[in-house]
Each structure stands twice: as C-alpha cells, then as structure tokens.
Amino acid sequence: MAPSVPRTRAAAALRMKQIALDNQDRTIRRLRAQLATERRGLATTKKELEDTQVALEASHKVIAGLTEIGLSMSKKIERMKVKKQKVRANHVECHQKFQARIHEAEDSMQAQHFLIEALVDEKDSLLQTIQGLQEANNAPAPFDGDWEEESEEEPEEEEIEDIPLGEGEIDDE
C-alpha cells in the first residue's frame, strides 16, 4: 500500500488544485458577469448624466433668456413709471393753469359785475337828479312813457353752435 499513497496524495492534491481552479474560474466568471453588469449600469448612468447635463445646459439657457427678458421688462417698467410721473406732473401743471385761468375769468366777471352795478347805480342817480331838476323847473319829464326800465333778469347764455366740418378742414379737438 505504500506505493499508492504518494499517488493518492498527489491525486488528492491535484484534485484539490482542480477544485480550487474550478472555484476560481466560477469566481472569475461571476466577477466578469458583475463587471459586465456594472459596466452596463455605468454606461446607463453615463448616458443619464449626459442627458441631465444637456437638460441642465438647456435650463441655464432658458434661465438666462428669462433673466434677460426680466431685465428688459424691468427697464421698460421703470421708463413707463418715469413717463407716468411726467404725465402726472404735466397734468397737475395744466390743471393748475386752467384753475388759475378760471379764477382770473371769475375775478374779471365779478369786477365787471361790480362795474355794471356801479354804472346802473350812477345812471339811477343821474335819472333821479334829472327828474329832481325837471320837477324844480316844472319842466315836463322827457322820459315819461318813452322810458321803460330793463328787468333785472340775468341774460341767457348764448349757445355755441356746432359748425360742421367740411372736407379739408382741420379738427383741433
């Protein structure tokens, strides 16, 4: 039995080495399969990353465009605010000018009214003086029957007619 022992040991060792090699081979195949799976996952991830980067660049372009539009709108809004303030100031100035003109016209009308009242009073005074002198001289009154006092009614305002515009005329309204 002695001669078969070394062969058996060598065979067992060979068998153990073969089993170890088979195990390593299975491990290598399993690791290669995992590596292939990881490479596919990495390729998918890389593709997703590229897609995400393209989408991110597009988003940056859109954001930049919207920012530019926003800045342009802000400038337009500021210009409109300035224009609105100028228009408002111009409106206030025109309103004040018209109010001043209205007050001047009212003051002028009131002065004319006072002047007319003074003239009417002076006329009445002169008529009374003339009548007093006529009575003192026993002269006939020249104004009896020919003179009628005007009524104290206010004169009606004249209505302004609408004049139709002909061809070629300019309408300033």
mmCIF file of C-alpha atoms in Angstrom:
data_model
loop_
_atom_site.group_PDB
_atom_site.id
_atom_site.type_symbol
_atom_site.label_atom_id
_atom_site.label_comp_id
_atom_site.label_asym_id
_atom_site.label_seq_id
_atom_site.Cartn_x
_atom_site.Cartn_y
_atom_site.Cartn_z
ATOM 1 C CA MET A 1 0.000 0.000 0.000
ATOM 2 C CA ALA A 2 2.789 2.246 0.350
ATOM 3 C CA PRO A 3 3.370 2.822 -3.320
ATOM 4 C CA SER A 4 -0.215 4.067 -3.918
ATOM 5 C CA VAL A 5 -0.164 6.565 -1.088
ATOM 6 C CA PRO A 6 2.001 9.127 -2.796
ATOM 7 C CA ARG A 7 -0.109 8.798 -5.886
ATOM 8 C CA THR A 8 -3.203 9.211 -3.905
ATOM 9 C CA ARG A 9 -1.803 12.226 -2.189
ATOM 10 C CA ALA A 10 -0.655 13.666 -5.454
ATOM 11 C CA ALA A 11 -4.015 12.873 -6.977
ATOM 12 C CA ALA A 12 -5.770 14.394 -3.999
ATOM 13 C CA ALA A 13 -3.572 17.440 -4.225
ATOM 14 C CA LEU A 14 -4.227 17.630 -7.944
ATOM 15 C CA ARG A 15 -7.913 17.176 -7.294
ATOM 16 C CA MET A 16 -7.811 19.941 -4.662
ATOM 17 C CA LYS A 17 -5.957 22.197 -7.090
ATOM 18 C CA GLN A 18 -8.524 21.363 -9.782
ATOM 19 C CA ILE A 19 -11.378 22.182 -7.375
ATOM 20 C CA ALA A 20 -9.634 25.417 -6.402
ATOM 21 C CA LEU A 21 -9.123 26.285 -10.082
ATOM 22 C CA ASP A 22 -12.795 25.467 -10.801
ATOM 23 C CA ASN A 23 -13.830 27.677 -7.865
ATOM 24 C CA GLN A 24 -11.550 30.466 -9.102
ATOM 25 C CA ASP A 25 -12.952 30.006 -12.605
ATOM 26 C CA ARG A 26 -16.545 30.299 -11.288
ATOM 27 C CA THR A 27 -15.489 33.322 -9.190
ATOM 28 C CA ILE A 28 -13.843 34.901 -12.252
ATOM 29 C CA ARG A 29 -16.972 34.254 -14.393
ATOM 30 C CA ARG A 30 -19.204 35.646 -11.618
ATOM 31 C CA LEU A 31 -16.917 38.686 -11.239
ATOM 32 C CA ARG A 32 -16.849 39.142 -15.053
ATOM 33 C CA ALA A 33 -20.669 38.994 -15.086
ATOM 34 C CA GLN A 34 -20.780 41.525 -12.243
ATOM 35 C CA LEU A 35 -18.228 43.660 -14.092
ATOM 36 C CA ALA A 36 -20.352 43.495 -17.276
ATOM 37 C CA THR A 37 -23.463 44.408 -15.234
ATOM 38 C CA GLU A 38 -21.590 47.272 -13.578
ATOM 39 C CA ARG A 39 -20.304 48.451 -16.990
ATOM 40 C CA ARG A 40 -23.854 48.414 -18.378
ATOM 41 C CA GLY A 41 -25.054 50.280 -15.277
ATOM 42 C CA LEU A 42 -22.136 52.692 -15.628
ATOM 43 C CA ALA A 43 -22.974 53.236 -19.324
ATOM 44 C CA THR A 44 -26.613 53.846 -18.413
ATOM 45 C CA THR A 45 -25.566 56.213 -15.641
ATOM 46 C CA LYS A 46 -23.141 57.957 -18.019
ATOM 47 C CA LYS A 47 -25.932 58.326 -20.602
ATOM 48 C CA GLU A 48 -28.294 59.671 -17.921
ATOM 49 C CA LEU A 49 -25.561 62.047 -16.762
ATOM 50 C CA GLU A 50 -25.051 63.315 -20.322
ATOM 51 C CA ASP A 51 -28.825 63.737 -20.764
ATOM 52 C CA THR A 52 -29.019 65.539 -17.436
ATOM 53 C CA GLN A 53 -26.101 67.768 -18.429
ATOM 54 C CA VAL A 54 -27.788 68.613 -21.755
ATOM 55 C CA ALA A 55 -31.041 69.349 -19.923
ATOM 56 C CA LEU A 56 -29.136 71.446 -17.363
ATOM 57 C CA GLU A 57 -27.444 73.471 -20.114
ATOM 58 C CA ALA A 58 -30.828 73.995 -21.787
ATOM 59 C CA SER A 59 -32.265 75.088 -18.433
ATOM 60 C CA HIS A 60 -29.379 77.537 -17.975
ATOM 61 C CA LYS A 61 -30.048 78.963 -21.438
ATOM 62 C CA VAL A 62 -33.762 79.315 -20.651
ATOM 63 C CA ILE A 63 -32.982 80.922 -17.283
ATOM 64 C CA ALA A 64 -30.508 83.293 -18.940
ATOM 65 C CA GLY A 65 -33.129 84.177 -21.567
ATOM 66 C CA LEU A 66 -35.816 84.710 -18.944
ATOM 67 C CA THR A 67 -33.419 86.795 -16.867
ATOM 68 C CA GLU A 68 -32.664 88.938 -19.899
ATOM 69 C CA ILE A 69 -36.378 89.318 -20.616
ATOM 70 C CA GLY A 70 -36.983 90.173 -16.948
ATOM 71 C CA LEU A 71 -34.272 92.832 -17.001
ATOM 72 C CA SER A 72 -35.678 94.251 -20.227
ATOM 73 C CA MET A 73 -39.171 94.337 -18.722
ATOM 74 C CA SER A 74 -37.822 95.975 -15.561
ATOM 75 C CA LYS A 75 -36.193 98.696 -17.662
ATOM 76 C CA LYS A 76 -39.427 99.190 -19.609
ATOM 77 C CA ILE A 77 -41.414 99.357 -16.376
ATOM 78 C CA GLU A 78 -39.013 101.956 -14.978
ATOM 79 C CA ARG A 79 -39.297 104.016 -18.177
ATOM 80 C CA MET A 80 -43.083 103.744 -18.002
ATOM 81 C CA LYS A 81 -43.056 104.842 -14.349
ATOM 82 C CA VAL A 82 -40.922 107.870 -15.226
ATOM 83 C CA LYS A 83 -43.215 108.670 -18.157
ATOM 84 C CA LYS A 84 -46.269 108.263 -15.928
ATOM 85 C CA GLN A 85 -44.769 110.632 -13.350
ATOM 86 C CA LYS A 86 -44.017 113.183 -16.086
ATOM 87 C CA VAL A 87 -47.555 112.869 -17.453
ATOM 88 C CA ARG A 88 -48.994 113.214 -13.950
ATOM 89 C CA ALA A 89 -46.823 116.287 -13.250
ATOM 90 C CA ASN A 90 -47.828 117.776 -16.624
ATOM 91 C CA HIS A 91 -51.486 117.058 -15.850
ATOM 92 C CA VAL A 92 -51.207 118.736 -12.451
ATOM 93 C CA GLU A 93 -49.470 121.738 -14.022
ATOM 94 C CA CYS A 94 -52.143 122.040 -16.734
ATOM 95 C CA HIS A 95 -54.895 121.651 -14.132
ATOM 96 C CA GLN A 96 -53.350 124.420 -12.044
ATOM 97 C CA LYS A 97 -53.054 126.668 -15.113
ATOM 98 C CA PHE A 98 -56.689 126.053 -16.016
ATOM 99 C CA GLN A 99 -57.763 126.698 -12.421
ATOM 100 C CA ALA A 100 -55.778 129.962 -12.472
ATOM 101 C CA ARG A 101 -57.445 130.963 -15.768
ATOM 102 C CA ILE A 102 -60.860 130.089 -14.351
ATOM 103 C CA HIS A 103 -60.180 132.181 -11.237
ATOM 104 C CA GLU A 104 -58.934 135.071 -13.400
ATOM 105 C CA ALA A 105 -62.090 134.862 -15.532
ATOM 106 C CA GLU A 106 -64.301 134.685 -12.419
ATOM 107 C CA ASP A 107 -62.473 137.672 -10.886
ATOM 108 C CA SER A 108 -62.805 139.578 -14.164
ATOM 109 C CA MET A 109 -66.504 138.729 -14.388
ATOM 110 C CA GLN A 110 -67.023 139.774 -10.774
ATOM 111 C CA ALA A 111 -65.182 143.059 -11.397
ATOM 112 C CA GLN A 112 -67.299 143.667 -14.495
ATOM 113 C CA HIS A 113 -70.424 142.844 -12.484
ATOM 114 C CA PHE A 114 -69.425 145.379 -9.817
ATOM 115 C CA LEU A 115 -68.635 147.936 -12.523
ATOM 116 C CA ILE A 116 -72.042 147.350 -14.142
ATOM 117 C CA GLU A 117 -73.790 147.676 -10.781
ATOM 118 C CA ALA A 118 -71.903 150.918 -10.131
ATOM 119 C CA LEU A 119 -72.872 152.225 -13.586
ATOM 120 C CA VAL A 120 -76.521 151.251 -13.027
ATOM 121 C CA ASP A 121 -76.463 152.973 -9.633
ATOM 122 C CA GLU A 122 -74.873 156.065 -11.212
ATOM 123 C CA LYS A 123 -77.475 156.004 -14.013
ATOM 124 C CA ASP A 124 -80.277 155.775 -11.440
ATOM 125 C CA SER A 125 -78.694 158.614 -9.512
ATOM 126 C CA LEU A 126 -78.384 160.719 -12.686
ATOM 127 C CA LEU A 127 -82.024 159.974 -13.618
ATOM 128 C CA GLN A 128 -83.154 160.999 -10.142
ATOM 129 C CA THR A 129 -81.068 164.172 -10.409
ATOM 130 C CA ILE A 130 -82.545 164.930 -13.835
ATOM 131 C CA GLN A 131 -86.072 164.282 -12.565
ATOM 132 C CA GLY A 132 -85.367 166.425 -9.497
ATOM 133 C CA LEU A 133 -84.125 169.250 -11.719
ATOM 134 C CA GLN A 134 -87.126 168.902 -14.021
ATOM 135 C CA GLU A 135 -89.512 168.992 -11.078
ATOM 136 C CA ALA A 136 -87.699 172.007 -9.676
ATOM 137 C CA ASN A 137 -88.004 173.799 -13.029
ATOM 138 C CA ASN A 138 -91.556 172.484 -13.628
ATOM 139 C CA ALA A 139 -90.422 171.060 -16.961
ATOM 140 C CA PRO A 140 -92.176 168.101 -18.493
ATOM 141 C CA ALA A 141 -90.363 164.793 -17.977
ATOM 142 C CA PRO A 142 -88.890 163.756 -21.312
ATOM 143 C CA PHE A 143 -88.650 160.131 -20.240
ATOM 144 C CA ASP A 144 -92.302 159.668 -19.191
ATOM 145 C CA GLY A 145 -93.794 156.964 -21.359
ATOM 146 C CA ASP A 146 -90.714 156.612 -23.570
ATOM 147 C CA TRP A 147 -88.600 155.079 -20.851
ATOM 148 C CA GLU A 148 -89.036 151.544 -19.574
ATOM 149 C CA GLU A 149 -86.663 150.083 -17.087
ATOM 150 C CA GLU A 150 -84.992 146.862 -18.050
ATOM 151 C CA SER A 151 -85.766 143.855 -15.964
ATOM 152 C CA GLU A 152 -83.070 142.618 -13.575
ATOM 153 C CA GLU A 153 -83.081 139.156 -15.114
ATOM 154 C CA GLU A 154 -79.768 137.591 -15.953
ATOM 155 C CA PRO A 155 -79.146 137.373 -19.673
ATOM 156 C CA GLU A 156 -79.338 133.907 -21.120
ATOM 157 C CA GLU A 157 -76.036 132.394 -22.112
ATOM 158 C CA GLU A 158 -75.541 132.220 -25.812
ATOM 159 C CA GLU A 159 -75.419 128.704 -27.111
ATOM 160 C CA ILE A 160 -72.459 127.803 -29.253
ATOM 161 C CA GLU A 161 -73.497 126.117 -32.434
ATOM 162 C CA ASP A 162 -71.723 123.027 -33.688
ATOM 163 C CA ILE A 163 -70.281 124.028 -37.004
ATOM 164 C CA PRO A 164 -69.993 121.026 -39.316
ATOM 165 C CA LEU A 165 -66.559 120.405 -40.627
ATOM 166 C CA GLY A 166 -66.124 120.491 -44.381
ATOM 167 C CA GLU A 167 -63.622 118.482 -46.326
ATOM 168 C CA GLY A 168 -60.027 119.552 -45.869
ATOM 169 C CA GLU A 169 -60.672 121.404 -42.626
ATOM 170 C CA ILE A 170 -58.668 120.529 -39.541
ATOM 171 C CA ASP A 171 -60.428 119.371 -36.381
ATOM 172 C CA ASP A 172 -58.461 120.582 -33.342
ATOM 173 C CA GLU A 173 -60.494 118.562 -30.847
#
